[in-house]
């Protein structure tokens, strides 16, 4: 480890994203894996995090206690579950470190707690950490602003693997928020999440969501702008989870020198 390497903690270390984060940290200059955390009762406790992730022996055993790990580190990478991410944000605030949150399915109450933690922690939170998706969100906002709602309908279609537990995806909601900003409306009051039965005609100005689940799809998202006689589709396809892990590591390095606060990937990428 170089003296200047940023010491990172991976929580949910044995999960799909946790393993991907460990491999990407190992491949990336300027960062090092300081600790790996799993929940109580995990079969991976005590095992070498690098061996579990297929990154070779790293000499970092998976543990269940984040408290000491956070105090001795500079940042935590977190793609876990809402309740866990809220707890980790409190610990990150106490340790005054960077907390990168890629967790989706968070409630308004969870988000308020992240806001509170950001008074002391440097939190980067996004429904998607990839460069391509965040550029897509900017383009979506621009298109929604340019095309009038009375003549153009917006539908957001997403597909993920069969194990994903939240819907719509965090990325779909990120794109929906971008479209709502472009139109100057509130997404919560304008979104249509479910259609079933005799729904009647589509209401003008609403932003629709369609959710597909199956197989091993990492993440496909399309923003469809449907006009009279023409269709504009903006889309992104994720082929490998490493794009999210690389974005999370880049976010941690960016936030290392930032003031405490709540940031997004648009801030990291200079697109805000």
mmCIF file of C-alpha atoms in Angstrom:
data_model
loop_
_atom_site.group_PDB
_atom_site.id
_atom_site.type_symbol
_atom_site.label_atom_id
_atom_site.label_comp_id
_atom_site.label_asym_id
_atom_site.label_seq_id
_atom_site.Cartn_x
_atom_site.Cartn_y
_atom_site.Cartn_z
ATOM 1 C CA UNK A 1 0.000 0.000 0.000
ATOM 2 C CA UNK A 2 1.327 3.424 -0.954
ATOM 3 C CA UNK A 3 1.335 6.005 1.839
ATOM 4 C CA UNK A 4 -1.267 8.109 0.043
ATOM 5 C CA UNK A 5 -3.639 5.266 -0.850
ATOM 6 C CA UNK A 6 -7.193 5.852 0.360
ATOM 7 C CA UNK A 7 -8.203 3.170 2.873
ATOM 8 C CA UNK A 8 -11.650 1.841 1.947
ATOM 9 C CA UNK A 9 -14.126 -0.429 3.718
ATOM 10 C CA UNK A 10 -16.507 -2.622 1.730
ATOM 11 C CA UNK A 11 -19.760 -3.513 3.503
ATOM 12 C CA UNK A 12 -21.806 -6.451 2.243
ATOM 13 C CA UNK A 13 -18.441 -7.807 1.181
ATOM 14 C CA UNK A 14 -19.577 -11.315 0.219
ATOM 15 C CA UNK A 15 -22.478 -10.186 -1.994
ATOM 16 C CA UNK A 16 -22.318 -9.745 -5.766
ATOM 17 C CA UNK A 17 -21.521 -6.037 -5.590
ATOM 18 C CA UNK A 18 -19.268 -6.449 -2.566
ATOM 19 C CA UNK A 19 -17.083 -8.939 -4.398
ATOM 20 C CA UNK A 20 -16.998 -6.700 -7.468
ATOM 21 C CA UNK A 21 -15.952 -3.714 -5.331
ATOM 22 C CA UNK A 22 -13.113 -5.717 -3.780
ATOM 23 C CA UNK A 23 -11.806 -6.742 -7.207
ATOM 24 C CA UNK A 24 -12.005 -3.178 -8.539
ATOM 25 C CA UNK A 25 -10.238 -1.761 -5.455
ATOM 26 C CA UNK A 26 -7.460 -4.296 -5.984
ATOM 27 C CA UNK A 27 -7.107 -3.184 -9.630
ATOM 28 C CA UNK A 28 -7.247 0.577 -8.974
ATOM 29 C CA UNK A 29 -4.301 2.827 -8.146
ATOM 30 C CA UNK A 30 -4.739 5.168 -5.188
ATOM 31 C CA UNK A 31 -7.010 2.947 -3.085
ATOM 32 C CA UNK A 32 -6.579 -0.090 -0.866
ATOM 33 C CA UNK A 33 -8.978 -2.484 0.857
ATOM 34 C CA UNK A 34 -8.779 -1.705 4.561
ATOM 35 C CA UNK A 35 -11.663 -3.839 5.861
ATOM 36 C CA UNK A 36 -14.538 -6.030 4.671
ATOM 37 C CA UNK A 37 -17.796 -6.270 6.604
ATOM 38 C CA UNK A 38 -20.628 -8.815 6.522
ATOM 39 C CA UNK A 39 -23.729 -9.259 8.656
ATOM 40 C CA UNK A 40 -23.835 -11.478 11.742
ATOM 41 C CA UNK A 41 -24.280 -15.147 10.908
ATOM 42 C CA UNK A 42 -22.693 -14.949 7.463
ATOM 43 C CA UNK A 43 -20.835 -18.098 6.429
ATOM 44 C CA UNK A 44 -17.990 -15.891 5.161
ATOM 45 C CA UNK A 45 -16.935 -14.408 8.519
ATOM 46 C CA UNK A 46 -13.210 -14.924 9.084
ATOM 47 C CA UNK A 47 -12.472 -15.750 5.446
ATOM 48 C CA UNK A 48 -10.071 -13.687 3.348
ATOM 49 C CA UNK A 49 -12.054 -11.062 1.441
ATOM 50 C CA UNK A 50 -9.801 -11.281 -1.588
ATOM 51 C CA UNK A 51 -10.177 -15.042 -1.877
ATOM 52 C CA UNK A 52 -13.979 -14.766 -1.640
ATOM 53 C CA UNK A 53 -13.956 -12.125 -4.409
ATOM 54 C CA UNK A 54 -11.529 -14.001 -6.646
ATOM 55 C CA UNK A 55 -8.888 -11.301 -6.208
ATOM 56 C CA UNK A 56 -6.254 -13.475 -4.526
ATOM 57 C CA UNK A 57 -5.220 -13.461 -0.887
ATOM 58 C CA UNK A 58 -5.317 -9.889 0.462
ATOM 59 C CA UNK A 59 -4.820 -10.509 4.170
ATOM 60 C CA UNK A 60 -8.124 -8.803 5.014
ATOM 61 C CA UNK A 61 -10.502 -11.077 6.923
ATOM 62 C CA UNK A 62 -14.247 -10.477 6.686
ATOM 63 C CA UNK A 63 -15.634 -9.282 10.043
ATOM 64 C CA UNK A 64 -19.008 -8.237 11.475
ATOM 65 C CA UNK A 65 -18.026 -5.046 13.318
ATOM 66 C CA UNK A 66 -17.906 -1.871 11.201
ATOM 67 C CA UNK A 67 -17.237 0.505 14.118
ATOM 68 C CA UNK A 68 -13.459 0.119 14.434
ATOM 69 C CA UNK A 69 -13.080 -0.382 10.692
ATOM 70 C CA UNK A 70 -14.743 2.968 9.971
ATOM 71 C CA UNK A 71 -12.670 4.844 12.567
ATOM 72 C CA UNK A 72 -9.422 3.618 11.030
ATOM 73 C CA UNK A 73 -10.474 4.099 7.394
ATOM 74 C CA UNK A 74 -11.140 7.010 5.055
ATOM 75 C CA UNK A 75 -14.225 5.781 3.248
ATOM 76 C CA UNK A 76 -16.896 3.091 2.989
ATOM 77 C CA UNK A 77 -18.475 1.660 -0.154
ATOM 78 C CA UNK A 78 -22.047 0.561 0.446
ATOM 79 C CA UNK A 79 -24.407 -1.331 -1.878
ATOM 80 C CA UNK A 80 -26.408 -3.098 0.835
ATOM 81 C CA UNK A 81 -29.998 -2.496 2.024
ATOM 82 C CA UNK A 82 -31.750 0.695 3.180
ATOM 83 C CA UNK A 83 -31.769 -0.084 6.924
ATOM 84 C CA UNK A 84 -28.106 -1.093 6.855
ATOM 85 C CA UNK A 85 -27.098 1.968 4.825
ATOM 86 C CA UNK A 86 -28.802 4.257 7.353
ATOM 87 C CA UNK A 87 -26.830 2.619 10.184
ATOM 88 C CA UNK A 88 -23.597 2.891 8.217
ATOM 89 C CA UNK A 89 -24.280 6.586 7.514
ATOM 90 C CA UNK A 90 -24.483 7.258 11.262
ATOM 91 C CA UNK A 91 -21.134 5.509 11.821
ATOM 92 C CA UNK A 92 -19.590 7.360 8.862
ATOM 93 C CA UNK A 93 -20.758 10.652 10.355
ATOM 94 C CA UNK A 94 -19.223 9.753 13.716
ATOM 95 C CA UNK A 95 -15.941 8.840 12.018
ATOM 96 C CA UNK A 96 -16.199 11.865 9.672
ATOM 97 C CA UNK A 97 -15.305 9.817 6.616
ATOM 98 C CA UNK A 98 -16.572 9.339 3.069
ATOM 99 C CA UNK A 99 -19.685 7.198 2.602
ATOM 100 C CA UNK A 100 -20.544 6.158 -0.964
ATOM 101 C CA UNK A 101 -24.109 4.809 -1.097
ATOM 102 C CA UNK A 102 -25.316 2.828 -4.099
ATOM 103 C CA UNK A 103 -28.178 1.243 -2.168
ATOM 104 C CA UNK A 104 -31.594 1.525 -3.825
ATOM 105 C CA UNK A 105 -35.148 1.234 -2.512
ATOM 106 C CA UNK A 106 -34.615 3.898 0.177
ATOM 107 C CA UNK A 107 -37.605 5.726 1.673
ATOM 108 C CA UNK A 108 -38.045 9.449 2.236
ATOM 109 C CA UNK A 109 -37.288 8.827 5.919
ATOM 110 C CA UNK A 110 -34.041 7.054 4.988
ATOM 111 C CA UNK A 111 -33.073 9.990 2.785
ATOM 112 C CA UNK A 112 -33.716 12.423 5.647
ATOM 113 C CA UNK A 113 -31.328 10.398 7.791
ATOM 114 C CA UNK A 114 -28.685 10.524 5.063
ATOM 115 C CA UNK A 115 -29.143 14.317 4.985
ATOM 116 C CA UNK A 116 -28.547 14.434 8.745
ATOM 117 C CA UNK A 117 -25.439 12.248 8.520
ATOM 118 C CA UNK A 118 -24.062 14.465 5.749
ATOM 119 C CA UNK A 119 -23.543 17.267 8.264
ATOM 120 C CA UNK A 120 -20.395 15.395 9.333
ATOM 121 C CA UNK A 121 -19.798 12.732 6.673
ATOM 122 C CA UNK A 122 -19.026 13.247 3.000
ATOM 123 C CA UNK A 123 -21.836 11.248 1.433
ATOM 124 C CA UNK A 124 -22.083 10.485 -2.275
ATOM 125 C CA UNK A 125 -25.405 8.821 -3.028
ATOM 126 C CA UNK A 126 -26.811 7.788 -6.399
ATOM 127 C CA UNK A 127 -29.272 5.281 -7.806
ATOM 128 C CA UNK A 128 -26.553 4.465 -10.318
ATOM 129 C CA UNK A 129 -22.805 5.040 -10.158
ATOM 130 C CA UNK A 130 -21.971 4.648 -13.849
ATOM 131 C CA UNK A 131 -20.798 7.502 -16.076
ATOM 132 C CA UNK A 132 -23.106 6.455 -18.903
ATOM 133 C CA UNK A 133 -26.277 6.454 -16.810
ATOM 134 C CA UNK A 134 -25.520 9.812 -15.233
ATOM 135 C CA UNK A 135 -24.935 11.307 -18.671
ATOM 136 C CA UNK A 136 -28.228 9.703 -19.717
ATOM 137 C CA UNK A 137 -29.973 11.485 -16.840
ATOM 138 C CA UNK A 138 -28.660 14.851 -18.065
ATOM 139 C CA UNK A 139 -29.844 14.104 -21.611
ATOM 140 C CA UNK A 140 -33.224 12.978 -20.252
ATOM 141 C CA UNK A 141 -33.670 16.254 -18.390
ATOM 142 C CA UNK A 142 -32.765 18.236 -21.491
ATOM 143 C CA UNK A 143 -35.145 16.253 -23.711
ATOM 144 C CA UNK A 144 -38.010 16.519 -21.219
ATOM 145 C CA UNK A 145 -37.500 20.267 -21.029
ATOM 146 C CA UNK A 146 -37.374 20.658 -24.805
ATOM 147 C CA UNK A 147 -40.422 18.543 -25.697
ATOM 148 C CA UNK A 148 -43.848 19.815 -24.506
ATOM 149 C CA UNK A 149 -45.852 17.408 -22.295
ATOM 150 C CA UNK A 150 -49.060 17.912 -24.263
ATOM 151 C CA UNK A 151 -47.443 16.464 -27.368
ATOM 152 C CA UNK A 152 -44.913 14.067 -25.851
ATOM 153 C CA UNK A 153 -45.384 11.222 -23.368
ATOM 154 C CA UNK A 154 -42.518 9.864 -21.249
ATOM 155 C CA UNK A 155 -42.166 6.193 -20.356
ATOM 156 C CA UNK A 156 -39.216 4.671 -18.490
ATOM 157 C CA UNK A 157 -38.606 0.966 -19.073
ATOM 158 C CA UNK A 158 -36.123 -1.042 -17.029
ATOM 159 C CA UNK A 159 -35.075 -4.690 -16.808
ATOM 160 C CA UNK A 160 -32.944 -6.387 -14.167
ATOM 161 C CA UNK A 161 -31.990 -9.883 -13.031
ATOM 162 C CA UNK A 162 -34.568 -12.008 -11.248
ATOM 163 C CA UNK A 163 -32.963 -11.526 -7.820
ATOM 164 C CA UNK A 164 -33.524 -7.757 -7.626
ATOM 165 C CA UNK A 165 -35.933 -6.957 -4.782
ATOM 166 C CA UNK A 166 -36.959 -3.303 -5.382
ATOM 167 C CA UNK A 167 -38.986 -1.805 -8.222
ATOM 168 C CA UNK A 168 -38.786 0.481 -10.054
ATOM 169 C CA UNK A 169 -35.006 0.371 -9.955
ATOM 170 C CA UNK A 170 -33.030 3.187 -8.381
ATOM 171 C CA UNK A 171 -31.768 4.056 -11.843
ATOM 172 C CA UNK A 172 -35.289 4.237 -13.274
ATOM 173 C CA UNK A 173 -36.262 6.608 -10.469
ATOM 174 C CA UNK A 174 -33.098 8.654 -11.065
ATOM 175 C CA UNK A 175 -34.145 9.011 -14.718
ATOM 176 C CA UNK A 176 -37.714 9.794 -13.696
ATOM 177 C CA UNK A 177 -36.479 12.559 -11.403
ATOM 178 C CA UNK A 178 -34.403 13.941 -14.270
ATOM 179 C CA UNK A 179 -37.451 13.984 -16.550
ATOM 180 C CA UNK A 180 -39.547 15.635 -13.829
ATOM 181 C CA UNK A 181 -36.892 18.337 -13.308
ATOM 182 C CA UNK A 182 -36.870 18.984 -17.034
ATOM 183 C CA UNK A 183 -40.619 19.535 -16.958
ATOM 184 C CA UNK A 184 -40.620 21.419 -13.665
ATOM 185 C CA UNK A 185 -42.978 18.949 -11.970
ATOM 186 C CA UNK A 186 -42.942 16.732 -8.900
ATOM 187 C CA UNK A 187 -42.262 13.095 -9.815
ATOM 188 C CA UNK A 188 -44.224 11.674 -6.876
ATOM 189 C CA UNK A 189 -47.470 13.263 -8.068
ATOM 190 C CA UNK A 190 -46.870 12.653 -11.787
ATOM 191 C CA UNK A 191 -45.508 9.091 -11.886
ATOM 192 C CA UNK A 192 -47.541 6.062 -12.941
ATOM 193 C CA UNK A 193 -46.034 2.858 -11.548
ATOM 194 C CA UNK A 194 -48.735 0.264 -12.269
ATOM 195 C CA UNK A 195 -51.274 -0.274 -15.049
ATOM 196 C CA UNK A 196 -53.786 -3.082 -14.795
ATOM 197 C CA UNK A 197 -57.302 -3.565 -16.034
ATOM 198 C CA UNK A 198 -59.393 -0.811 -17.645
ATOM 199 C CA UNK A 199 -57.127 2.166 -16.952
ATOM 200 C CA UNK A 200 -58.633 4.676 -19.357
ATOM 201 C CA UNK A 201 -56.562 6.943 -21.591
ATOM 202 C CA UNK A 202 -53.074 7.998 -20.567
ATOM 203 C CA UNK A 203 -53.142 11.208 -18.518
ATOM 204 C CA UNK A 204 -51.265 14.108 -20.108
ATOM 205 C CA UNK A 205 -47.969 14.989 -18.452
ATOM 206 C CA UNK A 206 -47.507 11.778 -16.458
ATOM 207 C CA UNK A 207 -44.233 9.851 -16.375
ATOM 208 C CA UNK A 208 -44.771 6.106 -16.692
ATOM 209 C CA UNK A 209 -42.614 3.259 -15.403
ATOM 210 C CA UNK A 210 -42.463 -0.335 -16.652
ATOM 211 C CA UNK A 211 -40.528 -2.938 -14.689
ATOM 212 C CA UNK A 212 -39.190 -6.190 -16.141
ATOM 213 C CA UNK A 213 -37.382 -8.923 -14.179
ATOM 214 C CA UNK A 214 -35.647 -12.062 -15.389
ATOM 215 C CA UNK A 215 -32.477 -14.028 -15.914
ATOM 216 C CA UNK A 216 -29.131 -12.441 -15.160
ATOM 217 C CA UNK A 217 -29.638 -8.985 -16.719
ATOM 218 C CA UNK A 218 -27.308 -6.518 -14.961
ATOM 219 C CA UNK A 219 -29.421 -3.490 -15.891
ATOM 220 C CA UNK A 220 -31.107 -2.122 -19.025
ATOM 221 C CA UNK A 221 -32.858 1.264 -18.989
ATOM 222 C CA UNK A 222 -34.683 3.198 -21.684
ATOM 223 C CA UNK A 223 -36.382 6.581 -21.602
ATOM 224 C CA UNK A 224 -39.016 6.650 -24.331
ATOM 225 C CA UNK A 225 -40.416 9.998 -25.468
ATOM 226 C CA UNK A 226 -43.458 9.254 -27.605
ATOM 227 C CA UNK A 227 -44.887 11.976 -29.817
ATOM 228 C CA UNK A 228 -47.460 12.010 -32.573
ATOM 229 C CA UNK A 229 -45.884 10.077 -35.421
ATOM 230 C CA UNK A 230 -42.406 9.865 -33.891
ATOM 231 C CA UNK A 231 -40.558 8.108 -31.077
ATOM 232 C CA UNK A 232 -37.329 9.168 -29.368
ATOM 233 C CA UNK A 233 -35.530 6.563 -27.221
ATOM 234 C CA UNK A 234 -32.566 7.235 -24.945
ATOM 235 C CA UNK A 235 -31.100 4.046 -23.526
ATOM 236 C CA UNK A 236 -28.268 2.503 -21.544
ATOM 237 C CA UNK A 237 -27.286 -1.123 -21.098
ATOM 238 C CA UNK A 238 -25.017 -2.312 -18.291
ATOM 239 C CA UNK A 239 -23.078 -5.422 -19.245
ATOM 240 C CA UNK A 240 -20.888 -5.759 -16.155
ATOM 241 C CA UNK A 241 -21.289 -4.731 -12.477
ATOM 242 C CA UNK A 242 -17.749 -3.393 -12.519
ATOM 243 C CA UNK A 243 -19.010 -0.128 -14.074
ATOM 244 C CA UNK A 244 -20.846 0.622 -10.814
ATOM 245 C CA UNK A 245 -17.867 -0.390 -8.695
ATOM 246 C CA UNK A 246 -15.469 1.791 -10.683
ATOM 247 C CA UNK A 247 -17.867 4.700 -10.318
ATOM 248 C CA UNK A 248 -18.113 4.137 -6.555
ATOM 249 C CA UNK A 249 -14.323 4.111 -6.150
ATOM 250 C CA UNK A 250 -14.044 7.265 -8.275
ATOM 251 C CA UNK A 251 -16.712 8.884 -6.079
ATOM 252 C CA UNK A 252 -14.803 7.993 -2.913
ATOM 253 C CA UNK A 253 -11.575 9.490 -4.260
ATOM 254 C CA UNK A 254 -13.421 12.648 -5.350
ATOM 255 C CA UNK A 255 -15.149 13.051 -1.980
ATOM 256 C CA UNK A 256 -11.916 12.530 -0.040
ATOM 257 C CA UNK A 257 -11.023 16.176 -0.553
ATOM 258 C CA UNK A 258 -14.546 17.588 -0.286
ATOM 259 C CA UNK A 259 -16.362 19.257 2.599
ATOM 260 C CA UNK A 260 -19.009 17.299 4.548
ATOM 261 C CA UNK A 261 -22.245 17.214 2.601
ATOM 262 C CA UNK A 262 -24.602 15.155 0.460
ATOM 263 C CA UNK A 263 -23.437 14.776 -3.142
ATOM 264 C CA UNK A 264 -24.493 12.878 -6.250
ATOM 265 C CA UNK A 265 -22.578 11.305 -9.101
ATOM 266 C CA UNK A 266 -23.417 14.400 -11.155
ATOM 267 C CA UNK A 267 -21.209 16.352 -8.713
ATOM 268 C CA UNK A 268 -18.439 13.765 -9.018
ATOM 269 C CA UNK A 269 -18.554 13.854 -12.813
ATOM 270 C CA UNK A 270 -18.921 17.643 -13.059
ATOM 271 C CA UNK A 271 -22.351 17.330 -14.668
ATOM 272 C CA UNK A 272 -24.429 18.995 -11.952
#
